[in-house]
PDB file of C-alpha atoms and ligand atoms in Angstrom:
ATOM      1  CA  MET A   1     143.318 148.494 117.293  1.00 47.00           C
ATOM      2  CA  ASN A   2     146.404 147.438 119.307  1.00 49.00           C
ATOM      3  CA  ALA A   3     146.639 145.433 122.532  1.00 46.00           C
ATOM      4  CA  ARG A   4     146.562 148.659 124.638  1.00 51.00           C
ATOM      5  CA  GLU A   5     142.968 149.113 123.500  1.00 53.00           C
ATOM      6  CA  LEU A   6     141.766 145.774 124.753  1.00 53.00           C
ATOM      7  CA  ASP A   7     138.079 146.558 125.197  1.00 62.00           C
ATOM      8  CA  ARG A   8     135.824 145.296 127.889  1.00 66.00           C
ATOM      9  CA  SER A   9     133.841 142.828 125.741  1.00 74.00           C
ATOM     10  CA  ARG A  10     136.946 141.342 124.238  1.00 77.00           C
ATOM     11  CA  PHE A  11     138.504 141.029 127.663  1.00 74.00           C
ATOM     12  CA  SER A  12     135.322 139.404 128.964  1.00 79.00           C
ATOM     13  CA  ARG A  13     135.535 136.740 126.305  1.00 85.00           C
ATOM     14  CA  LEU A  14     139.225 136.021 126.993  1.00 87.00           C
ATOM     15  CA  ALA A  15     138.704 136.190 130.725  1.00 86.00           C
ATOM     16  CA  ALA A  16     135.771 133.721 130.493  1.00 90.00           C
ATOM     17  CA  LEU A  17     137.966 131.396 128.543  1.00 93.00           C
ATOM     18  CA  ILE A  18     140.666 131.526 131.214  1.00 94.00           C
ATOM     19  CA  THR A  19     138.144 130.872 133.979  1.00 95.00           C
ATOM     20  CA  ARG A  20     136.515 128.004 132.046  1.00 95.00           C
ATOM     21  CA  GLU A  21     139.831 126.329 131.184  1.00 96.00           C
ATOM     22  CA  LEU A  22     141.802 126.965 134.365  1.00 97.00           C
ATOM     23  CA  GLY A  23     139.307 127.844 137.067  1.00 97.00           C
ATOM     24  CA  ILE A  24     141.226 131.082 137.631  1.00 95.00           C
ATOM     25  CA  ARG A  25     138.931 134.042 138.560  1.00 93.00           C
ATOM     26  CA  MET A  26     139.523 137.004 136.252  1.00 90.00           C
ATOM     27  CA  PRO A  27     138.020 140.133 137.785  1.00 88.00           C
ATOM     28  CA  PRO A  28     138.325 143.429 135.891  1.00 82.00           C
ATOM     29  CA  ALA A  29     141.254 144.361 138.167  1.00 87.00           C
ATOM     30  CA  LYS A  30     143.305 141.801 136.262  1.00 85.00           C
ATOM     31  CA  VAL A  31     142.827 143.610 132.911  1.00 80.00           C
ATOM     32  CA  PRO A  32     146.187 145.467 133.008  1.00 84.00           C
ATOM     33  CA  MET A  33     148.029 142.272 133.860  1.00 87.00           C
ATOM     34  CA  LEU A  34     146.446 140.387 130.987  1.00 87.00           C
ATOM     35  CA  GLU A  35     146.988 143.317 128.645  1.00 84.00           C
ATOM     36  CA  THR A  36     150.742 143.496 129.318  1.00 89.00           C
ATOM     37  CA  ARG A  37     151.217 139.768 128.965  1.00 91.00           C
ATOM     38  CA  LEU A  38     149.119 139.676 125.787  1.00 89.00           C
ATOM     39  CA  GLN A  39     151.191 142.403 124.195  1.00 89.00           C
ATOM     40  CA  ARG A  40     154.306 140.323 124.664  1.00 91.00           C
ATOM     41  CA  ARG A  41     152.622 137.333 122.990  1.00 92.00           C
ATOM     42  CA  LEU A  42     151.403 139.527 120.100  1.00 91.00           C
ATOM     43  CA  ARG A  43     154.982 140.675 119.482  1.00 94.00           C
ATOM     44  CA  GLU A  44     156.201 137.035 119.516  1.00 94.00           C
ATOM     45  CA  LEU A  45     153.623 136.149 116.889  1.00 95.00           C
ATOM     46  CA  GLY A  46     154.024 139.269 114.832  1.00 96.00           C
ATOM     47  CA  LEU A  47     150.335 140.123 115.240  1.00 93.00           C
ATOM     48  CA  ARG A  48     149.089 143.699 115.389  1.00 89.00           C
ATOM     49  CA  SER A  49     145.858 143.668 117.358  1.00 85.00           C
ATOM     50  CA  VAL A  50     143.987 141.657 119.977  1.00 84.00           C
ATOM     51  CA  GLU A  51     141.364 141.072 117.370  1.00 86.00           C
ATOM     52  CA  ASP A  52     143.957 139.365 115.179  1.00 89.00           C
ATOM     53  CA  TYR A  53     145.085 137.392 118.152  1.00 90.00           C
ATOM     54  CA  GLU A  54     141.559 136.190 118.892  1.00 90.00           C
ATOM     55  CA  ARG A  55     141.227 135.014 115.331  1.00 91.00           C
ATOM     56  CA  TYR A  56     144.580 133.248 115.622  1.00 93.00           C
ATOM     57  CA  LEU A  57     143.665 131.654 118.946  1.00 93.00           C
ATOM     58  CA  PHE A  58     140.343 130.254 117.697  1.00 91.00           C
ATOM     59  CA  ASP A  59     141.606 129.137 114.374  1.00 92.00           C
ATOM     60  CA  PRO A  60     141.512 125.323 114.405  1.00 91.00           C
ATOM     61  CA  ALA A  61     144.879 125.237 112.599  1.00 90.00           C
ATOM     62  CA  HIS A  62     146.705 126.194 115.766  1.00 84.00           C
ATOM     63  CA  ALA A  63     144.024 126.415 118.466  1.00 79.00           C
ATOM     64  CA  ASP A  64     145.406 123.573 120.653  1.00 83.00           C
ATOM     65  CA  HIS A  65     148.984 124.815 120.545  1.00 90.00           C
ATOM     66  CA  GLU A  66     148.136 128.451 121.066  1.00 94.00           C
ATOM     67  CA  LEU A  67     145.733 127.667 123.935  1.00 94.00           C
ATOM     68  CA  VAL A  68     148.711 126.378 125.953  1.00 93.00           C
ATOM     69  CA  HIS A  69     150.534 129.668 125.419  1.00 93.00           C
ATOM     70  CA  PHE A  70     147.430 131.723 126.111  1.00 95.00           C
ATOM     71  CA  LEU A  71     146.739 129.946 129.365  1.00 94.00           C
ATOM     72  CA  ASP A  72     150.327 130.540 130.351  1.00 93.00           C
ATOM     73  CA  LEU A  73     149.564 134.279 130.234  1.00 91.00           C
ATOM     74  CA  ALA A  74     146.951 133.879 132.951  1.00 90.00           C
ATOM     75  CA  THR A  75     148.966 131.948 135.544  1.00 93.00           C
ATOM     76  CA  THR A  76     150.925 133.497 138.418  1.00 92.00           C
ATOM     77  CA  ASN A  77     154.001 131.409 138.983  1.00 94.00           C
ATOM     78  CA  LYS A  78     155.460 133.157 142.037  1.00 95.00           C
ATOM     79  CA  THR A  79     157.292 130.632 144.217  1.00 98.00           C
ATOM     80  CA  ASP A  80     160.400 130.212 146.335  1.00 98.00           C
ATOM     81  CA  PHE A  81     162.681 127.633 147.749  1.00 98.00           C
ATOM     82  CA  PHE A  82     161.731 126.784 151.430  1.00 98.00           C
ATOM     83  CA  ARG A  83     158.527 128.770 151.190  1.00 98.00           C
ATOM     84  CA  GLU A  84     156.379 128.545 154.357  1.00 97.00           C
ATOM     85  CA  PRO A  85     159.118 126.572 156.163  1.00 98.00           C
ATOM     86  CA  GLN A  86     156.825 125.583 159.115  1.00 98.00           C
ATOM     87  CA  HIS A  87     155.273 123.054 156.730  1.00 98.00           C
ATOM     88  CA  LEU A  88     158.651 121.454 156.115  1.00 98.00           C
ATOM     89  CA  ASP A  89     159.308 121.173 159.854  1.00 98.00           C
ATOM     90  CA  TYR A  90     155.881 119.579 160.373  1.00 98.00           C
ATOM     91  CA  LEU A  91     156.534 117.169 157.510  1.00 98.00           C
ATOM     92  CA  VAL A  92     159.827 115.900 158.994  1.00 97.00           C
ATOM     93  CA  ASP A  93     158.972 116.155 162.687  1.00 97.00           C
ATOM     94  CA  THR A  94     155.382 114.859 162.631  1.00 97.00           C
ATOM     95  CA  ALA A  95     154.013 113.653 159.257  1.00 97.00           C
ATOM     96  CA  LEU A  96     156.775 111.376 158.146  1.00 96.00           C
ATOM     97  CA  PRO A  97     157.311 109.641 161.555  1.00 94.00           C
ATOM     98  CA  THR A  98     153.529 109.167 161.846  1.00 94.00           C
ATOM     99  CA  LEU A  99     153.199 107.712 158.383  1.00 93.00           C
ATOM    100  CA  ARG A 100     156.125 105.373 158.930  1.00 90.00           C
ATOM    101  CA  ALA A 101     154.940 104.324 162.369  1.00 87.00           C
ATOM    102  CA  LYS A 102     151.675 103.231 160.861  1.00 68.00           C
ATOM    103  CA  GLY A 103     153.475 100.474 159.032  1.00 64.00           C
ATOM    104  CA  ALA A 104     153.534 102.167 155.714  1.00 61.00           C
ATOM    105  CA  SER A 105     156.330 101.144 153.411  1.00 72.00           C
ATOM    106  CA  ASP A 106     159.571 103.018 153.660  1.00 83.00           C
ATOM    107  CA  HIS A 107     158.859 104.647 150.333  1.00 93.00           C
ATOM    108  CA  CYS A 108     157.004 107.938 150.561  1.00 95.00           C
ATOM    109  CA  ARG A 109     155.182 109.371 147.581  1.00 97.00           C
ATOM    110  CA  LEU A 110     154.707 113.126 147.447  1.00 98.00           C
ATOM    111  CA  TRP A 111     152.871 115.351 145.008  1.00 98.00           C
ATOM    112  CA  SER A 112     153.729 118.996 144.506  1.00 98.00           C
ATOM    113  CA  ALA A 113     150.414 119.983 142.978  1.00 98.00           C
ATOM    114  CA  GLY A 114     150.778 123.351 141.181  1.00 98.00           C
ATOM    115  CA  CYS A 115     154.599 123.165 141.268  1.00 98.00           C
ATOM    116  CA  SER A 116     155.253 126.274 139.185  1.00 98.00           C
ATOM    117  CA  THR A 117     158.963 126.454 138.257  1.00 98.00           C
ATOM    118  CA  GLY A 118     159.950 123.556 140.547  1.00 98.00           C
ATOM    119  CA  GLN A 119     161.270 125.201 143.704  1.00 98.00           C
ATOM    120  CA  GLU A 120     158.694 123.497 145.929  1.00 98.00           C
ATOM    121  CA  ALA A 121     159.406 120.053 144.539  1.00 98.00           C
ATOM    122  CA  TYR A 122     163.191 120.487 144.806  1.00 98.00           C
ATOM    123  CA  THR A 123     162.788 121.861 148.325  1.00 98.00           C
ATOM    124  CA  LEU A 124     160.913 118.686 149.249  1.00 98.00           C
ATOM    125  CA  ALA A 125     163.618 116.613 147.587  1.00 98.00           C
ATOM    126  CA  ILE A 126     166.253 118.354 149.665  1.00 98.00           C
ATOM    127  CA  VAL A 127     164.301 118.026 152.960  1.00 98.00           C
ATOM    128  CA  LEU A 128     163.579 114.324 152.337  1.00 97.00           C
ATOM    129  CA  ALA A 129     167.184 113.587 151.357  1.00 97.00           C
ATOM    130  CA  GLU A 130     168.254 115.132 154.622  1.00 97.00           C
ATOM    131  CA  TYR A 131     165.630 113.204 156.540  1.00 96.00           C
ATOM    132  CA  ALA A 132     166.843 109.945 155.005  1.00 95.00           C
ATOM    133  CA  LEU A 133     170.455 110.868 155.751  1.00 94.00           C
ATOM    134  CA  ARG A 134     169.954 111.883 159.422  1.00 93.00           C
ATOM    135  CA  ASP A 135     166.864 110.166 160.771  1.00 89.00           C
ATOM    136  CA  ALA A 136     165.742 107.283 158.600  1.00 89.00           C
ATOM    137  CA  PRO A 137     168.338 105.174 156.837  1.00 86.00           C
ATOM    138  CA  GLY A 138     166.558 103.020 154.219  1.00 88.00           C
ATOM    139  CA  PHE A 139     163.870 105.654 153.730  1.00 93.00           C
ATOM    140  CA  SER A 140     163.172 106.472 150.068  1.00 95.00           C
ATOM    141  CA  TYR A 141     160.867 108.902 148.273  1.00 97.00           C
ATOM    142  CA  SER A 142     159.601 110.034 144.935  1.00 97.00           C
ATOM    143  CA  ILE A 143     157.947 113.290 143.958  1.00 98.00           C
ATOM    144  CA  LEU A 144     155.422 114.009 141.267  1.00 98.00           C
ATOM    145  CA  ALA A 145     155.354 117.665 140.372  1.00 98.00           C
ATOM    146  CA  THR A 146     152.554 119.015 138.142  1.00 98.00           C
ATOM    147  CA  ASP A 147     151.496 122.320 136.751  1.00 98.00           C
ATOM    148  CA  VAL A 148     149.335 123.537 133.842  1.00 97.00           C
ATOM    149  CA  SER A 149     151.902 126.110 132.785  1.00 97.00           C
ATOM    150  CA  GLN A 150     154.147 124.706 130.079  1.00 95.00           C
ATOM    151  CA  ARG A 151     156.538 127.640 130.481  1.00 95.00           C
ATOM    152  CA  ALA A 152     156.923 126.953 134.178  1.00 97.00           C
ATOM    153  CA  LEU A 153     157.397 123.239 133.625  1.00 98.00           C
ATOM    154  CA  ASP A 154     160.062 123.849 130.986  1.00 97.00           C
ATOM    155  CA  GLN A 155     161.972 126.000 133.496  1.00 98.00           C
ATOM    156  CA  ALA A 156     161.450 123.448 136.300  1.00 98.00           C
ATOM    157  CA  ARG A 157     162.866 120.650 134.149  1.00 98.00           C
ATOM    158  CA  THR A 158     166.115 122.550 133.647  1.00 97.00           C
ATOM    159  CA  ALA A 159     166.595 122.432 137.403  1.00 98.00           C
ATOM    160  CA  THR A 160     168.686 125.559 136.951  1.00 97.00           C
ATOM    161  CA  TYR A 161     168.227 128.679 139.084  1.00 97.00           C
ATOM    162  CA  ALA A 162     169.833 131.991 139.609  1.00 96.00           C
ATOM    163  CA  GLU A 163     172.085 132.296 142.690  1.00 95.00           C
ATOM    164  CA  SER A 164     169.989 135.270 143.727  1.00 95.00           C
ATOM    165  CA  GLN A 165     167.147 132.794 144.548  1.00 97.00           C
ATOM    166  CA  LEU A 166     169.138 130.766 147.001  1.00 97.00           C
ATOM    167  CA  ALA A 167     168.922 132.880 150.167  1.00 97.00           C
ATOM    168  CA  PRO A 168     166.267 130.654 151.836  1.00 98.00           C
ATOM    169  CA  ILE A 169     168.499 127.508 151.449  1.00 98.00           C
ATOM    170  CA  ALA A 170     170.969 126.979 154.262  1.00 98.00           C
ATOM    171  CA  LEU A 171     174.579 127.089 153.180  1.00 97.00           C
ATOM    172  CA  GLU A 172     175.225 123.542 154.215  1.00 97.00           C
ATOM    173  CA  LEU A 173     172.346 122.276 152.097  1.00 98.00           C
ATOM    174  CA  ARG A 174     173.475 124.306 149.100  1.00 98.00           C
ATOM    175  CA  LYS A 175     176.885 122.626 149.341  1.00 97.00           C
ATOM    176  CA  ARG A 176     175.340 119.145 149.461  1.00 97.00           C
ATOM    177  CA  HIS A 177     172.577 119.430 146.906  1.00 98.00           C
ATOM    178  CA  LEU A 178     173.397 122.180 144.387  1.00 98.00           C
ATOM    179  CA  LEU A 179     176.011 122.375 141.706  1.00 96.00           C
ATOM    180  CA  ARG A 180     177.444 125.757 140.726  1.00 91.00           C
ATOM    181  CA  SER A 181     177.834 126.633 137.045  1.00 82.00           C
ATOM    182  CA  LYS A 182     181.430 126.185 135.839  1.00 79.00           C
ATOM    183  CA  ASP A 183     181.103 129.507 134.114  1.00 77.00           C
ATOM    184  CA  ARG A 184     181.157 131.810 137.212  1.00 76.00           C
ATOM    185  CA  ARG A 185     179.979 134.837 135.248  1.00 76.00           C
ATOM    186  CA  ARG A 186     176.559 133.173 134.824  1.00 83.00           C
ATOM    187  CA  ALA A 187     175.796 132.965 138.580  1.00 91.00           C
ATOM    188  CA  LEU A 188     173.609 129.940 138.155  1.00 94.00           C
ATOM    189  CA  VAL A 189     173.156 126.661 140.140  1.00 96.00           C
ATOM    190  CA  ARG A 190     171.692 123.313 139.181  1.00 97.00           C
ATOM    191  CA  ILE A 191     170.033 120.828 141.448  1.00 98.00           C
ATOM    192  CA  ALA A 192     172.315 117.781 141.924  1.00 98.00           C
ATOM    193  CA  PRO A 193     171.448 114.781 139.690  1.00 98.00           C
ATOM    194  CA  GLN A 194     170.532 112.393 142.552  1.00 97.00           C
ATOM    195  CA  LEU A 195     167.800 114.835 143.622  1.00 98.00           C
ATOM    196  CA  ARG A 196     166.682 115.513 140.059  1.00 98.00           C
ATOM    197  CA  ALA A 197     166.156 111.834 139.638  1.00 98.00           C
ATOM    198  CA  LYS A 198     163.575 111.854 142.447  1.00 98.00           C
ATOM    199  CA  VAL A 199     161.270 114.411 140.821  1.00 98.00           C
ATOM    200  CA  ARG A 200     159.092 113.734 137.790  1.00 98.00           C
ATOM    201  CA  PHE A 201     157.324 116.718 136.126  1.00 98.00           C
ATOM    202  CA  ALA A 202     154.077 116.471 134.205  1.00 97.00           C
ATOM    203  CA  ARG A 203     151.461 118.830 132.821  1.00 97.00           C
ATOM    204  CA  LEU A 204     148.130 118.556 134.580  1.00 97.00           C
ATOM    205  CA  ASN A 205     145.219 120.939 134.610  1.00 97.00           C
ATOM    206  CA  PHE A 206     143.201 120.809 137.853  1.00 98.00           C
ATOM    207  CA  MET A 207     140.077 121.519 135.855  1.00 97.00           C
ATOM    208  CA  ASP A 208     140.344 118.172 134.035  1.00 97.00           C
ATOM    209  CA  ARG A 209     137.484 115.894 134.795  1.00 95.00           C
ATOM    210  CA  GLU A 210     139.757 113.030 135.740  1.00 94.00           C
ATOM    211  CA  TYR A 211     143.425 113.359 136.754  1.00 96.00           C
ATOM    212  CA  ARG A 212     145.613 110.948 134.844  1.00 92.00           C
ATOM    213  CA  VAL A 213     147.545 110.127 137.990  1.00 94.00           C
ATOM    214  CA  ARG A 214     147.618 106.515 139.057  1.00 88.00           C
ATOM    215  CA  ASP A 215     149.641 106.797 142.262  1.00 90.00           C
ATOM    216  CA  GLU A 216     148.171 107.019 145.723  1.00 95.00           C
ATOM    217  CA  PHE A 217     150.126 109.694 147.606  1.00 97.00           C
ATOM    218  CA  ASP A 218     151.230 109.915 151.218  1.00 96.00           C
ATOM    219  CA  VAL A 219     151.634 113.691 151.053  1.00 98.00           C
ATOM    220  CA  ILE A 220     150.191 116.363 148.755  1.00 98.00           C
ATOM    221  CA  PHE A 221     151.472 119.944 148.786  1.00 98.00           C
ATOM    222  CA  PHE A 222     148.758 122.047 147.225  1.00 98.00           C
ATOM    223  CA  ARG A 223     149.855 125.519 148.230  1.00 98.00           C
ATOM    224  CA  ASN A 224     149.008 128.934 146.810  1.00 98.00           C
ATOM    225  CA  VAL A 225     146.962 127.573 143.943  1.00 98.00           C
ATOM    226  CA  MET A 226     143.341 127.482 145.039  1.00 97.00           C
ATOM    227  CA  ILE A 227     143.529 131.062 146.165  1.00 96.00           C
ATOM    228  CA  TYR A 228     142.830 131.851 142.451  1.00 95.00           C
ATOM    229  CA  PHE A 229     139.689 129.641 142.284  1.00 97.00           C
ATOM    230  CA  ASP A 230     136.172 130.257 143.518  1.00 96.00           C
ATOM    231  CA  LYS A 231     134.704 128.049 146.319  1.00 96.00           C
ATOM    232  CA  PRO A 232     132.914 125.451 144.129  1.00 97.00           C
ATOM    233  CA  THR A 233     136.105 124.999 142.090  1.00 97.00           C
ATOM    234  CA  GLN A 234     138.233 124.709 145.209  1.00 98.00           C
ATOM    235  CA  GLU A 235     135.924 121.940 146.531  1.00 98.00           C
ATOM    236  CA  ALA A 236     135.815 120.041 143.217  1.00 98.00           C
ATOM    237  CA  VAL A 237     139.612 120.173 142.824  1.00 98.00           C
ATOM    238  CA  MET A 238     140.311 119.213 146.436  1.00 98.00           C
ATOM    239  CA  GLN A 239     137.902 116.304 146.126  1.00 97.00           C
ATOM    240  CA  LYS A 240     139.765 114.999 143.112  1.00 97.00           C
ATOM    241  CA  LEU A 241     143.137 115.420 144.812  1.00 98.00           C
ATOM    242  CA  CYS A 242     141.826 113.458 147.814  1.00 97.00           C
ATOM    243  CA  ARG A 243     141.073 110.559 145.467  1.00 96.00           C
ATOM    244  CA  ASN A 244     144.823 110.222 144.997  1.00 97.00           C
ATOM    245  CA  LEU A 245     145.618 110.604 148.658  1.00 97.00           C
ATOM    246  CA  ARG A 246     145.863 107.501 150.807  1.00 95.00           C
ATOM    247  CA  GLN A 247     143.928 107.090 154.047  1.00 95.00           C
ATOM    248  CA  GLY A 248     145.822 108.957 156.727  1.00 95.00           C
ATOM    249  CA  GLY A 249     147.834 110.927 154.150  1.00 96.00           C
ATOM    250  CA  TYR A 250     148.574 114.569 154.561  1.00 98.00           C
ATOM    251  CA  VAL A 251     147.628 117.704 152.570  1.00 98.00           C
ATOM    252  CA  PHE A 252     149.369 120.977 153.006  1.00 98.00           C
ATOM    253  CA  ILE A 253     147.715 124.220 151.763  1.00 98.00           C
ATOM    254  CA  GLY A 254     149.042 127.766 151.724  1.00 98.00           C
ATOM    255  CA  HIS A 255     148.841 129.776 154.959  1.00 97.00           C
ATOM    256  CA  SER A 256     146.574 132.328 153.346  1.00 96.00           C
ATOM    257  CA  GLU A 257     144.180 129.649 152.126  1.00 97.00           C
ATOM    258  CA  SER A 258     141.305 127.871 153.814  1.00 97.00           C
ATOM    259  CA  LEU A 259     139.186 124.749 153.397  1.00 98.00           C
ATOM    260  CA  ALA A 260     136.405 126.131 155.615  1.00 96.00           C
ATOM    261  CA  GLY A 261     132.969 125.214 154.389  1.00 96.00           C
ATOM    262  CA  LEU A 262     134.211 122.623 151.832  1.00 97.00           C
ATOM    263  CA  ASP A 263     132.900 119.078 151.952  1.00 96.00           C
ATOM    264  CA  LEU A 264     136.101 117.058 152.108  1.00 98.00           C
ATOM    265  CA  PRO A 265     137.296 113.807 153.739  1.00 97.00           C
ATOM    266  CA  LEU A 266     139.963 115.805 155.668  1.00 98.00           C
ATOM    267  CA  LYS A 267     140.487 116.953 159.207  1.00 97.00           C
ATOM    268  CA  ALA A 268     142.755 119.744 160.326  1.00 98.00           C
ATOM    269  CA  VAL A 269     145.774 118.594 162.233  1.00 98.00           C
ATOM    270  CA  ALA A 270     147.843 121.781 162.320  1.00 98.00           C
ATOM    271  CA  ASN A 271     147.750 125.261 160.774  1.00 97.00           C
ATOM    272  CA  SER A 272     147.008 124.653 157.060  1.00 98.00           C
ATOM    273  CA  VAL A 273     147.785 120.949 157.409  1.00 98.00           C
ATOM    274  CA  PHE A 274     145.102 118.255 156.976  1.00 98.00           C
ATOM    275  CA  ARG A 275     144.832 114.447 157.070  1.00 98.00           C
ATOM    276  CA  LYS A 276     142.549 112.222 155.139  1.00 97.00           C
ATOM    277  CA  VAL A 277     140.064 110.560 157.512  1.00 93.00           C
ATOM    278  CA  ARG A 278     137.707 108.544 155.236  1.00 79.00           C
TER     279      ARG A 278
HETATM  280  C1  SAM B 301     151.651 130.824 142.850  1.00 67.41           C
HETATM  281  S1  SAM B 301     152.132 129.310 142.112  1.00 67.41           S
HETATM  282  C2  SAM B 301     152.386 128.265 143.523  1.00 67.41           C
HETATM  283  C3  SAM B 301     153.624 127.468 143.484  1.00 67.41           C
HETATM  284  C4  SAM B 301     153.958 126.598 144.681  1.00 67.41           C
HETATM  285  N1  SAM B 301     152.903 125.647 144.955  1.00 67.41           N
HETATM  286  C5  SAM B 301     154.207 127.481 145.872  1.00 67.41           C
HETATM  287  O1  SAM B 301     153.401 127.527 146.788  1.00 67.41           O
HETATM  288  O2  SAM B 301     155.263 128.165 145.910  1.00 67.41           O
HETATM  289  C6  SAM B 301     150.543 128.735 141.474  1.00 67.41           C
HETATM  290  C7  SAM B 301     150.678 127.693 140.392  1.00 67.41           C
HETATM  291  O3  SAM B 301     149.404 127.098 140.138  1.00 67.41           O
HETATM  292  C8  SAM B 301     149.283 126.806 138.769  1.00 67.41           C
HETATM  293  N2  SAM B 301     147.895 126.693 138.360  1.00 67.41           N
HETATM  294  C9  SAM B 301     146.976 127.653 138.324  1.00 67.41           C
HETATM  295  N3  SAM B 301     145.789 127.143 137.833  1.00 67.41           N
HETATM  296  C10 SAM B 301     146.058 125.873 137.565  1.00 67.41           C
HETATM  297  C11 SAM B 301     145.232 124.782 137.031  1.00 67.41           C
HETATM  298  N4  SAM B 301     144.010 124.958 136.690  1.00 67.41           N
HETATM  299  N5  SAM B 301     145.834 123.574 136.913  1.00 67.41           N
HETATM  300  C12 SAM B 301     147.136 123.324 137.287  1.00 67.41           C
HETATM  301  N6  SAM B 301     147.912 124.300 137.746  1.00 67.41           N
HETATM  302  C13 SAM B 301     147.391 125.536 137.875  1.00 67.41           C
HETATM  303  C14 SAM B 301     149.998 128.020 138.131  1.00 67.41           C
HETATM  304  O4  SAM B 301     150.466 127.709 136.786  1.00 67.41           O
HETATM  305  C15 SAM B 301     151.141 128.330 139.103  1.00 67.41           C
HETATM  306  O5  SAM B 301     152.400 127.790 138.656  1.00 67.41           O
END
């Protein structure tokens, strides 16, 4: 049997594992996606069938290592620079001035939670560098960026992107914060070192019982992640994120997401923007 013939019961087992480990819902409509990605992994490992793969995955000799790869197959890492730019305007025009007026220190801690390949974290780094430059001399910031996907994190840490991804970044900002590859045939850019130094990447699974994050954040961007979770998982994850959010701190969620009906210490302050109230 080859990966094309992934049968329903086998899929159910693998899908249940994905949901248990990552919280990501795996309805039957996702079978073709999983199938295609699994085939790629089978080729990498030189395995012939999904059955062989299951054996390999559950073999204690490489279970931990392979589980990281397997879970990578289930994540959707679509992202962009300057995605949902209204959030960035709100951050600079309202959230940061409010936080700073409240007598907070001039150091702002941000968390890009579910950062994928890093575009969200580096966008925040650019926006905050500009804010410091224009509006708030003496202001400093640091960004924690986490994801469960090792593949996405490896890419994020290179801070290297194809020029074709840069359209959402204003020309002036590109000039200030991006470095072009010396080899012009490669059409790549790299985030400038002073911005790279502001962002720390770490692997974190939102399904973990406790998050090994010690900081208390002023701002959490948690966008386009919980859309893959069911309601109880959304509530549990948001509650844990809120533990690392300081009183009065801000949470940004994706525009197509909602916190309606969840029991959280947050109040809505703008479209898909919330503040911690207790
Ligand atoms: C669609 S991307 C969103 C990226 C970025 N926040 C944005 O809005 O552009 C969703 C990310 O959530 C991550 N993710 C999904 N389930 C996760 C989990 N249980 N723990 C941590 N990250 C998870 C995926 O690996 C993926 O990179």
